[in-house]
Amino acid sequence: KAKEVDRGYYQFYSDQMNMENDRRQEILRLLPNALHNDEFHLVLQPRVAATDQRWSSIEVLIRWNSEVLGFVSPGEFIPIAEGSHLIVDIGYWVIREALRQFADHYDELDPDTVLSINLSPKQLEHRDLTRFVAEEIRKTGIPAYRLEFEITEHSLTEESETTLATLAELSNMGIRFAMDDFGTGYSNLGMLQALPLNVLKIDQRFVQRVETGGKDLELVRAIINMGHTLGLTVVAEGVETAQQVALLTELQCDELQGYYFYRPQLLDTLLGGLQREVTHS
Ligand code: C2E
Ligand code: MG
Ligand code: MG
Ligand code: MG
């Protein structure tokens, strides 16, 4: 009897794995066309200064409305694209399109607002990245210091020469770097200090637990203090409640980002809303 139960369980388990694998293969098959058929678009999410809520950055987040699969979240398709060269092509599309939009709305944005773009580890391994970015900056006329790349700890696990060289080149051009999802990966404090970083973004799973107080709150306090010791601007991501805002501000967190302030949305909508607010006041 026990054996039958076991077999049933493994049957279920392997059906599940086959389904996941089919979906993965399907996504992998559809991604190249998605790029050519214009199925991607960008949404932007501001992050704000804790003190006066001015926009310190707008972060670019990719969206995919597949003709075949409907909406597929980047949390699902980016890791799949990262398993192949596709992430490099998608990444170049994101950089080019984001810079174009930023340039189009340049005069409507505060001069302190930077454009933040997420980079996958594979993109930093691609030797053309620096040249590509330099060329797009030149074409759009956006100053390098208005650009920020968000990388994760996963970019650094292999300590590759190319990645470190690319980071140095881009940083020497004046581009800023943020460490995204901090606290979820393999952290090496020596590495953090050695990298050309400007910003530390505390992962939302820590941020959302500050309300429970106790050790969770103390952990966030420790991360913020460590970031400041390293001379970094500290950002909390995934801020959803007024209580989180109050606690994070009390802990001296510099900048905040999350649904409490803004949901990611089209840049036109975001700026349209802002203009309306201004006209009403
Ligand atoms: P991320 O860079 O850490 O972005 C934050 C994610 O949290 C976004 O999910 C955002 O929509 C979501 N978020 C923002 N505020 C809140 C909040 O208050 N509560 C909750 N629950 N979520 C919030 P999204 O857009 O689904 O993106 C997921 C991840 O996919 C990103 O995490 C990033 O790692 C990756 N990604 C998105 N766009 C790109 C891209 O253009 N290139 C690359 N390489 N990766 C991207
Ligand atoms: Mg990010
Ligand atoms: Mg993040
Ligand atoms: Mg993330």
mmCIF file of C-alpha atoms and ligand atoms in Angstrom:
data_model
loop_
_atom_site.group_PDB
_atom_site.id
_atom_site.type_symbol
_atom_site.label_atom_id
_atom_site.label_comp_id
_atom_site.label_asym_id
_atom_site.label_seq_id
_atom_site.Cartn_x
_atom_site.Cartn_y
_atom_site.Cartn_z
ATOM 1 C CA LYS A 1 0.000 0.000 0.000
ATOM 2 C CA ALA A 2 2.724 2.425 0.981
ATOM 3 C CA LYS A 3 4.446 1.708 -2.295
ATOM 4 C CA GLU A 4 1.331 2.617 -4.256
ATOM 5 C CA VAL A 5 1.022 5.902 -2.403
ATOM 6 C CA ASP A 6 4.676 6.546 -3.147
ATOM 7 C CA ARG A 7 4.219 5.790 -6.797
ATOM 8 C CA GLY A 8 1.195 8.100 -6.937
ATOM 9 C CA TYR A 9 3.209 10.864 -5.361
ATOM 10 C CA TYR A 10 6.127 10.501 -7.730
ATOM 11 C CA GLN A 11 3.753 10.273 -10.686
ATOM 12 C CA PHE A 12 2.182 13.573 -9.615
ATOM 13 C CA TYR A 13 5.590 15.040 -9.005
ATOM 14 C CA SER A 14 6.959 14.101 -12.400
ATOM 15 C CA ASP A 15 3.770 15.261 -14.208
ATOM 16 C CA GLN A 16 4.265 18.583 -12.520
ATOM 17 C CA MET A 17 7.902 18.708 -13.617
ATOM 18 C CA ASN A 18 6.987 17.811 -17.188
ATOM 19 C CA MET A 19 4.390 20.577 -17.257
ATOM 20 C CA GLU A 20 6.901 23.092 -15.949
ATOM 21 C CA ASN A 21 9.433 21.948 -18.477
ATOM 22 C CA ASP A 22 6.913 22.227 -21.353
ATOM 23 C CA ARG A 23 6.035 25.759 -20.318
ATOM 24 C CA ARG A 24 9.719 26.627 -20.121
ATOM 25 C CA GLN A 25 10.390 25.249 -23.599
ATOM 26 C CA GLU A 26 7.373 27.131 -24.948
ATOM 27 C CA ILE A 27 8.599 30.415 -23.474
ATOM 28 C CA LEU A 28 12.092 29.805 -24.820
ATOM 29 C CA ARG A 29 10.602 29.139 -28.270
ATOM 30 C CA LEU A 30 8.390 32.261 -28.221
ATOM 31 C CA LEU A 31 10.910 34.793 -26.880
ATOM 32 C CA PRO A 32 12.815 35.497 -30.126
ATOM 33 C CA ASN A 33 9.549 36.315 -31.944
ATOM 34 C CA ALA A 34 8.373 38.406 -29.018
ATOM 35 C CA LEU A 35 11.339 40.658 -29.612
ATOM 36 C CA HIS A 36 10.680 40.962 -33.347
ATOM 37 C CA ASN A 37 6.896 41.331 -32.998
ATOM 38 C CA ASP A 38 7.090 44.175 -30.494
ATOM 39 C CA GLU A 39 5.431 42.201 -27.709
ATOM 40 C CA PHE A 40 7.568 43.803 -24.999
ATOM 41 C CA HIS A 41 7.002 47.162 -23.429
ATOM 42 C CA LEU A 42 8.409 49.069 -20.481
ATOM 43 C CA VAL A 43 6.820 50.308 -17.288
ATOM 44 C CA LEU A 44 8.514 52.602 -14.792
ATOM 45 C CA GLN A 45 8.429 52.787 -11.018
ATOM 46 C CA PRO A 46 9.803 55.831 -9.167
ATOM 47 C CA ARG A 47 11.762 55.535 -5.958
ATOM 48 C CA VAL A 48 11.508 58.511 -3.670
ATOM 49 C CA ALA A 49 13.655 60.311 -1.103
ATOM 50 C CA ALA A 50 12.401 59.445 2.392
ATOM 51 C CA THR A 51 12.655 63.112 3.435
ATOM 52 C CA ASP A 52 10.751 64.978 0.706
ATOM 53 C CA GLN A 53 9.495 62.195 -1.595
ATOM 54 C CA ARG A 54 11.190 63.660 -4.653
ATOM 55 C CA TRP A 55 11.948 61.089 -7.335
ATOM 56 C CA SER A 56 15.557 59.987 -6.985
ATOM 57 C CA SER A 57 15.064 57.385 -9.712
ATOM 58 C CA ILE A 58 12.633 55.782 -12.074
ATOM 59 C CA GLU A 59 13.231 52.048 -12.494
ATOM 60 C CA VAL A 60 12.604 50.326 -15.802
ATOM 61 C CA LEU A 61 10.673 47.031 -15.636
ATOM 62 C CA ILE A 62 9.978 44.965 -18.727
ATOM 63 C CA ARG A 63 6.499 43.614 -19.554
ATOM 64 C CA TRP A 64 5.588 40.867 -22.018
ATOM 65 C CA ASN A 65 2.143 40.478 -23.504
ATOM 66 C CA SER A 66 2.507 37.326 -25.550
ATOM 67 C CA GLU A 67 0.131 36.736 -28.422
ATOM 68 C CA VAL A 68 0.150 33.046 -27.508
ATOM 69 C CA LEU A 69 0.471 32.966 -23.718
ATOM 70 C CA GLY A 70 -1.006 36.307 -22.664
ATOM 71 C CA PHE A 71 0.773 38.211 -19.913
ATOM 72 C CA VAL A 72 3.965 36.528 -18.724
ATOM 73 C CA SER A 73 5.745 38.104 -15.754
ATOM 74 C CA PRO A 74 9.459 38.966 -15.904
ATOM 75 C CA GLY A 75 9.867 36.907 -12.746
ATOM 76 C CA GLU A 76 9.055 33.922 -14.976
ATOM 77 C CA PHE A 77 10.594 34.722 -18.365
ATOM 78 C CA ILE A 78 13.758 36.633 -17.398
ATOM 79 C CA PRO A 79 15.320 33.627 -15.619
ATOM 80 C CA ILE A 80 14.464 31.494 -18.669
ATOM 81 C CA ALA A 81 15.995 34.057 -21.038
ATOM 82 C CA GLU A 82 19.032 34.172 -18.747
ATOM 83 C CA GLY A 83 19.652 30.534 -19.525
ATOM 84 C CA SER A 84 20.353 31.452 -23.136
ATOM 85 C CA HIS A 85 21.844 34.237 -25.220
ATOM 86 C CA LEU A 86 18.356 35.767 -25.501
ATOM 87 C CA ILE A 87 18.831 37.825 -22.359
ATOM 88 C CA VAL A 88 21.595 39.760 -24.095
ATOM 89 C CA ASP A 89 19.310 40.744 -27.000
ATOM 90 C CA ILE A 90 16.383 41.525 -24.708
ATOM 91 C CA GLY A 91 18.733 43.503 -22.464
ATOM 92 C CA TYR A 92 19.980 45.623 -25.377
ATOM 93 C CA TRP A 93 16.389 46.290 -26.435
ATOM 94 C CA VAL A 94 15.542 47.423 -22.876
ATOM 95 C CA ILE A 95 18.525 49.781 -22.673
ATOM 96 C CA ARG A 96 17.846 51.346 -26.090
ATOM 97 C CA GLU A 97 14.088 51.751 -25.526
ATOM 98 C CA ALA A 98 14.477 53.053 -21.959
ATOM 99 C CA LEU A 99 17.040 55.673 -22.998
ATOM 100 C CA ARG A 100 14.832 56.743 -25.892
ATOM 101 C CA GLN A 101 11.844 57.256 -23.578
ATOM 102 C CA PHE A 102 13.968 58.992 -20.955
ATOM 103 C CA ALA A 103 15.353 61.353 -23.603
ATOM 104 C CA ASP A 104 11.834 62.053 -24.929
ATOM 105 C CA HIS A 105 10.682 63.167 -21.473
ATOM 106 C CA TYR A 106 13.975 64.586 -20.278
ATOM 107 C CA ASP A 107 12.677 68.125 -19.718
ATOM 108 C CA GLU A 108 9.687 66.934 -17.690
ATOM 109 C CA LEU A 109 11.855 65.126 -15.164
ATOM 110 C CA ASP A 110 13.637 66.539 -12.133
ATOM 111 C CA PRO A 111 17.376 66.996 -12.911
ATOM 112 C CA ASP A 112 18.176 64.695 -9.962
ATOM 113 C CA THR A 113 16.062 61.790 -11.202
ATOM 114 C CA VAL A 114 18.162 58.961 -12.633
ATOM 115 C CA LEU A 115 17.061 56.159 -14.933
ATOM 116 C CA SER A 116 17.609 52.735 -13.326
ATOM 117 C CA ILE A 117 17.914 49.673 -15.545
ATOM 118 C CA ASN A 118 18.147 46.066 -14.313
ATOM 119 C CA LEU A 119 21.089 44.107 -15.723
ATOM 120 C CA SER A 120 21.424 40.332 -15.802
ATOM 121 C CA PRO A 121 24.777 38.686 -15.029
ATOM 122 C CA LYS A 122 25.098 37.509 -18.657
ATOM 123 C CA GLN A 123 24.868 41.090 -19.934
ATOM 124 C CA LEU A 124 27.879 42.063 -17.840
ATOM 125 C CA GLU A 125 29.737 39.113 -19.326
ATOM 126 C CA HIS A 126 29.120 40.423 -22.829
ATOM 127 C CA ARG A 127 32.129 42.384 -24.012
ATOM 128 C CA ASP A 128 30.077 44.729 -26.208
ATOM 129 C CA LEU A 129 28.043 46.169 -23.330
ATOM 130 C CA THR A 130 30.272 49.179 -22.674
ATOM 131 C CA ARG A 131 30.465 50.096 -26.339
ATOM 132 C CA PHE A 132 26.707 49.681 -26.763
ATOM 133 C CA VAL A 133 25.904 51.868 -23.751
ATOM 134 C CA ALA A 134 28.424 54.538 -24.772
ATOM 135 C CA GLU A 135 26.861 54.682 -28.227
ATOM 136 C CA GLU A 136 23.271 54.937 -26.912
ATOM 137 C CA ILE A 137 24.314 57.673 -24.492
ATOM 138 C CA ARG A 138 25.946 59.567 -27.314
ATOM 139 C CA LYS A 139 22.928 59.182 -29.603
ATOM 140 C CA THR A 140 20.375 60.297 -26.991
ATOM 141 C CA GLY A 141 22.550 62.951 -25.344
ATOM 142 C CA ILE A 142 21.709 61.672 -21.866
ATOM 143 C CA PRO A 143 24.569 62.344 -19.434
ATOM 144 C CA ALA A 144 26.085 59.141 -18.017
ATOM 145 C CA TYR A 145 25.479 60.280 -14.429
ATOM 146 C CA ARG A 146 21.712 60.162 -15.062
ATOM 147 C CA LEU A 147 21.983 56.435 -15.672
ATOM 148 C CA GLU A 148 22.101 53.664 -13.095
ATOM 149 C CA PHE A 149 22.389 49.909 -13.538
ATOM 150 C CA GLU A 150 20.902 47.543 -10.971
ATOM 151 C CA ILE A 151 22.934 44.374 -10.577
ATOM 152 C CA THR A 152 22.515 41.491 -8.152
ATOM 153 C CA GLU A 153 24.888 39.482 -6.048
ATOM 154 C CA HIS A 154 24.534 36.693 -8.628
ATOM 155 C CA SER A 155 26.596 38.794 -11.073
ATOM 156 C CA LEU A 156 29.577 38.384 -8.822
ATOM 157 C CA THR A 157 29.521 34.804 -7.680
ATOM 158 C CA GLU A 158 32.041 33.797 -10.314
ATOM 159 C CA GLU A 159 34.246 36.856 -9.840
ATOM 160 C CA SER A 160 34.776 36.950 -13.581
ATOM 161 C CA GLU A 161 37.428 39.242 -15.021
ATOM 162 C CA THR A 162 35.063 40.444 -17.759
ATOM 163 C CA THR A 163 32.321 41.389 -15.307
ATOM 164 C CA LEU A 164 34.703 43.326 -13.083
ATOM 165 C CA ALA A 165 36.304 45.062 -16.065
ATOM 166 C CA THR A 166 32.898 46.019 -17.507
ATOM 167 C CA LEU A 167 31.742 47.377 -14.150
ATOM 168 C CA ALA A 168 34.909 49.480 -13.932
ATOM 169 C CA GLU A 169 34.544 50.797 -17.506
ATOM 170 C CA LEU A 170 30.905 51.802 -17.074
ATOM 171 C CA SER A 171 31.607 53.304 -13.685
ATOM 172 C CA ASN A 172 34.519 55.322 -15.105
ATOM 173 C CA MET A 173 32.104 56.690 -17.708
ATOM 174 C CA GLY A 174 30.071 58.099 -14.799
ATOM 175 C CA ILE A 175 27.305 55.514 -14.707
ATOM 176 C CA ARG A 176 26.038 54.615 -11.244
ATOM 177 C CA PHE A 177 25.474 51.129 -9.851
ATOM 178 C CA ALA A 178 22.921 49.766 -7.411
ATOM 179 C CA MET A 179 23.045 46.381 -5.688
ATOM 180 C CA ASP A 180 19.510 45.020 -6.093
ATOM 181 C CA ASP A 181 17.712 42.444 -3.914
ATOM 182 C CA PHE A 182 20.366 42.805 -1.243
ATOM 183 C CA GLY A 183 20.323 40.068 1.371
ATOM 184 C CA THR A 184 18.988 37.260 -0.818
ATOM 185 C CA GLY A 185 22.225 36.110 -2.407
ATOM 186 C CA TYR A 186 25.704 35.247 -1.411
ATOM 187 C CA SER A 187 27.136 38.381 0.170
ATOM 188 C CA ASN A 188 30.770 39.025 0.502
ATOM 189 C CA LEU A 189 31.345 42.275 2.349
ATOM 190 C CA GLY A 190 34.848 42.682 0.954
ATOM 191 C CA MET A 191 33.407 42.437 -2.540
ATOM 192 C CA LEU A 192 30.698 44.982 -1.750
ATOM 193 C CA GLN A 193 33.355 47.409 -0.648
ATOM 194 C CA ALA A 194 35.559 46.775 -3.669
ATOM 195 C CA LEU A 195 32.773 47.284 -6.226
ATOM 196 C CA PRO A 196 31.979 50.690 -7.741
ATOM 197 C CA LEU A 197 28.583 50.843 -5.984
ATOM 198 C CA ASN A 198 26.456 53.893 -5.174
ATOM 199 C CA VAL A 199 23.244 52.326 -3.940
ATOM 200 C CA LEU A 200 22.131 49.350 -1.853
ATOM 201 C CA LYS A 201 18.555 48.143 -2.345
ATOM 202 C CA ILE A 202 17.261 46.040 0.531
ATOM 203 C CA ASP A 203 15.181 43.157 -0.789
ATOM 204 C CA GLN A 204 11.447 43.475 -0.262
ATOM 205 C CA ARG A 205 11.157 40.345 1.836
ATOM 206 C CA PHE A 206 13.164 42.083 4.600
ATOM 207 C CA VAL A 207 11.354 45.372 4.107
ATOM 208 C CA GLN A 208 7.936 43.818 4.473
ATOM 209 C CA ARG A 209 8.935 42.185 7.756
ATOM 210 C CA VAL A 210 9.998 45.383 9.578
ATOM 211 C CA GLU A 211 6.471 45.706 10.940
ATOM 212 C CA THR A 212 6.812 42.498 12.917
ATOM 213 C CA GLY A 213 9.527 44.263 14.943
ATOM 214 C CA GLY A 214 12.092 42.300 16.948
ATOM 215 C CA LYS A 215 14.879 40.607 15.047
ATOM 216 C CA ASP A 216 13.452 41.475 11.593
ATOM 217 C CA LEU A 217 13.535 45.177 12.415
ATOM 218 C CA GLU A 218 17.037 44.875 13.859
ATOM 219 C CA LEU A 219 18.227 43.091 10.728
ATOM 220 C CA VAL A 220 17.028 45.949 8.514
ATOM 221 C CA ARG A 221 18.615 48.451 10.903
ATOM 222 C CA ALA A 222 21.915 46.561 10.613
ATOM 223 C CA ILE A 223 21.755 46.500 6.795
ATOM 224 C CA ILE A 224 21.032 50.253 6.669
ATOM 225 C CA ASN A 225 23.920 51.028 9.028
ATOM 226 C CA MET A 226 26.271 48.776 7.091
ATOM 227 C CA GLY A 227 25.269 50.468 3.817
ATOM 228 C CA HIS A 228 25.954 53.882 5.321
ATOM 229 C CA THR A 229 29.319 52.689 6.650
ATOM 230 C CA LEU A 230 30.218 51.723 3.088
ATOM 231 C CA GLY A 231 29.146 55.186 1.908
ATOM 232 C CA LEU A 232 26.108 53.921 0.018
ATOM 233 C CA THR A 233 22.630 55.352 -0.446
ATOM 234 C CA VAL A 234 20.240 52.808 1.066
ATOM 235 C CA VAL A 235 16.902 52.046 -0.596
ATOM 236 C CA ALA A 236 14.038 49.903 0.700
ATOM 237 C CA GLU A 237 12.101 48.173 -2.079
ATOM 238 C CA GLY A 238 8.605 46.739 -1.877
ATOM 239 C CA VAL A 239 7.298 49.344 0.576
ATOM 240 C CA GLU A 240 3.533 48.819 0.848
ATOM 241 C CA THR A 241 2.265 50.415 4.074
ATOM 242 C CA ALA A 242 2.415 53.711 5.963
ATOM 243 C CA GLN A 243 3.827 51.866 8.955
ATOM 244 C CA GLN A 244 6.731 50.563 6.880
ATOM 245 C CA VAL A 245 7.392 54.115 5.672
ATOM 246 C CA ALA A 246 7.444 55.413 9.252
ATOM 247 C CA LEU A 247 9.739 52.672 10.530
ATOM 248 C CA LEU A 248 12.159 52.844 7.594
ATOM 249 C CA THR A 249 12.360 56.620 7.846
ATOM 250 C CA GLU A 250 13.102 56.313 11.560
ATOM 251 C CA LEU A 251 15.878 53.834 10.716
ATOM 252 C CA GLN A 252 17.399 56.515 8.409
ATOM 253 C CA CYS A 253 16.721 54.603 5.207
ATOM 254 C CA ASP A 254 17.456 57.163 2.466
ATOM 255 C CA GLU A 255 15.025 56.209 -0.272
ATOM 256 C CA LEU A 256 11.832 54.183 -0.606
ATOM 257 C CA GLN A 257 10.156 52.343 -3.470
ATOM 258 C CA GLY A 258 6.966 50.322 -3.584
ATOM 259 C CA TYR A 259 3.252 50.127 -4.241
ATOM 260 C CA TYR A 260 2.628 52.495 -1.311
ATOM 261 C CA PHE A 261 4.057 55.294 -3.486
ATOM 262 C CA TYR A 262 3.723 54.149 -7.093
ATOM 263 C CA ARG A 263 2.918 51.019 -9.028
ATOM 264 C CA PRO A 264 5.050 50.451 -12.121
ATOM 265 C CA GLN A 265 3.298 52.145 -15.066
ATOM 266 C CA LEU A 266 3.859 53.619 -18.521
ATOM 267 C CA LEU A 267 6.086 56.688 -18.406
ATOM 268 C CA ASP A 268 3.409 58.738 -20.175
ATOM 269 C CA THR A 269 0.856 57.823 -17.512
ATOM 270 C CA LEU A 270 3.296 58.490 -14.711
ATOM 271 C CA LEU A 271 4.198 61.944 -16.022
ATOM 272 C CA GLY A 272 0.623 62.727 -17.057
ATOM 273 C CA GLY A 273 -0.478 62.076 -13.474
ATOM 274 C CA LEU A 274 2.248 64.324 -12.198
ATOM 275 C CA GLN A 275 1.247 67.152 -14.515
ATOM 276 C CA ARG A 276 -2.375 66.849 -13.432
ATOM 277 C CA GLU A 277 -1.349 67.035 -9.777
ATOM 278 C CA VAL A 278 0.665 70.160 -10.493
ATOM 279 C CA THR A 279 -2.188 71.882 -12.344
ATOM 280 C CA HIS A 280 -4.652 71.098 -9.574
ATOM 281 C CA SER A 281 -2.560 72.646 -6.814
HETATM 282 P P1 C2E B 1 13.460 43.874 -9.203
HETATM 283 O O1 C2E B 1 14.418 44.575 -10.081
HETATM 284 O O2 C2E B 1 13.878 43.617 -7.819
HETATM 285 O O3 C2E B 1 12.123 44.729 -9.274
HETATM 286 C C1 C2E B 1 11.191 44.823 -8.218
HETATM 287 C C2 C2E B 1 9.965 43.968 -8.464
HETATM 288 O O4 C2E B 1 9.040 44.150 -7.374
HETATM 289 C C3 C2E B 1 9.176 44.346 -9.700
HETATM 290 O O5 C2E B 1 8.537 43.158 -10.159
HETATM 291 C C4 C2E B 1 8.134 45.320 -9.160
HETATM 292 O O6 C2E B 1 6.983 45.409 -9.987
HETATM 293 C C5 C2E B 1 7.811 44.671 -7.836
HETATM 294 N N1 C2E B 1 7.350 45.631 -6.822
HETATM 295 C C6 C2E B 1 7.572 46.954 -6.741
HETATM 296 N N2 C2E B 1 6.988 47.479 -5.633
HETATM 297 C C7 C2E B 1 6.392 46.461 -4.998
HETATM 298 C C8 C2E B 1 5.611 46.349 -3.790
HETATM 299 O O7 C2E B 1 5.370 47.317 -3.077
HETATM 300 N N3 C2E B 1 5.171 45.108 -3.459
HETATM 301 C C9 C2E B 1 5.429 44.012 -4.229
HETATM 302 N N4 C2E B 1 4.944 42.835 -3.825
HETATM 303 N N5 C2E B 1 6.151 44.068 -5.374
HETATM 304 C C10 C2E B 1 6.628 45.283 -5.738
HETATM 305 P P2 C2E B 1 8.524 42.760 -11.703
HETATM 306 O O8 C2E B 1 8.309 43.976 -12.543
HETATM 307 O O9 C2E B 1 7.597 41.607 -11.857
HETATM 308 O O10 C2E B 1 10.016 42.279 -11.967
HETATM 309 C C11 C2E B 1 10.551 41.174 -11.311
HETATM 310 C C12 C2E B 1 12.028 41.048 -11.536
HETATM 311 O O11 C2E B 1 12.303 40.777 -12.923
HETATM 312 C C13 C2E B 1 12.811 42.320 -11.223
HETATM 313 O O12 C2E B 1 13.049 42.431 -9.827
HETATM 314 C C14 C2E B 1 14.074 42.086 -12.020
HETATM 315 O O13 C2E B 1 14.935 41.228 -11.326
HETATM 316 C C15 C2E B 1 13.542 41.358 -13.252
HETATM 317 N N6 C2E B 1 13.383 42.326 -14.355
HETATM 318 C C16 C2E B 1 12.338 43.147 -14.657
HETATM 319 N N7 C2E B 1 12.598 43.887 -15.763
HETATM 320 C C17 C2E B 1 13.856 43.550 -16.162
HETATM 321 C C18 C2E B 1 14.713 43.959 -17.251
HETATM 322 O O14 C2E B 1 14.395 44.849 -18.058
HETATM 323 N N8 C2E B 1 15.933 43.348 -17.325
HETATM 324 C C19 C2E B 1 16.346 42.399 -16.440
HETATM 325 N N9 C2E B 1 17.547 41.848 -16.591
HETATM 326 N N10 C2E B 1 15.578 42.010 -15.407
HETATM 327 C C20 C2E B 1 14.342 42.564 -15.262
HETATM 328 MG MG MG B 2 15.572 46.245 -9.727
HETATM 329 MG MG MG B 3 14.802 44.105 -6.260
HETATM 330 MG MG MG B 4 14.299 40.960 -7.906
#
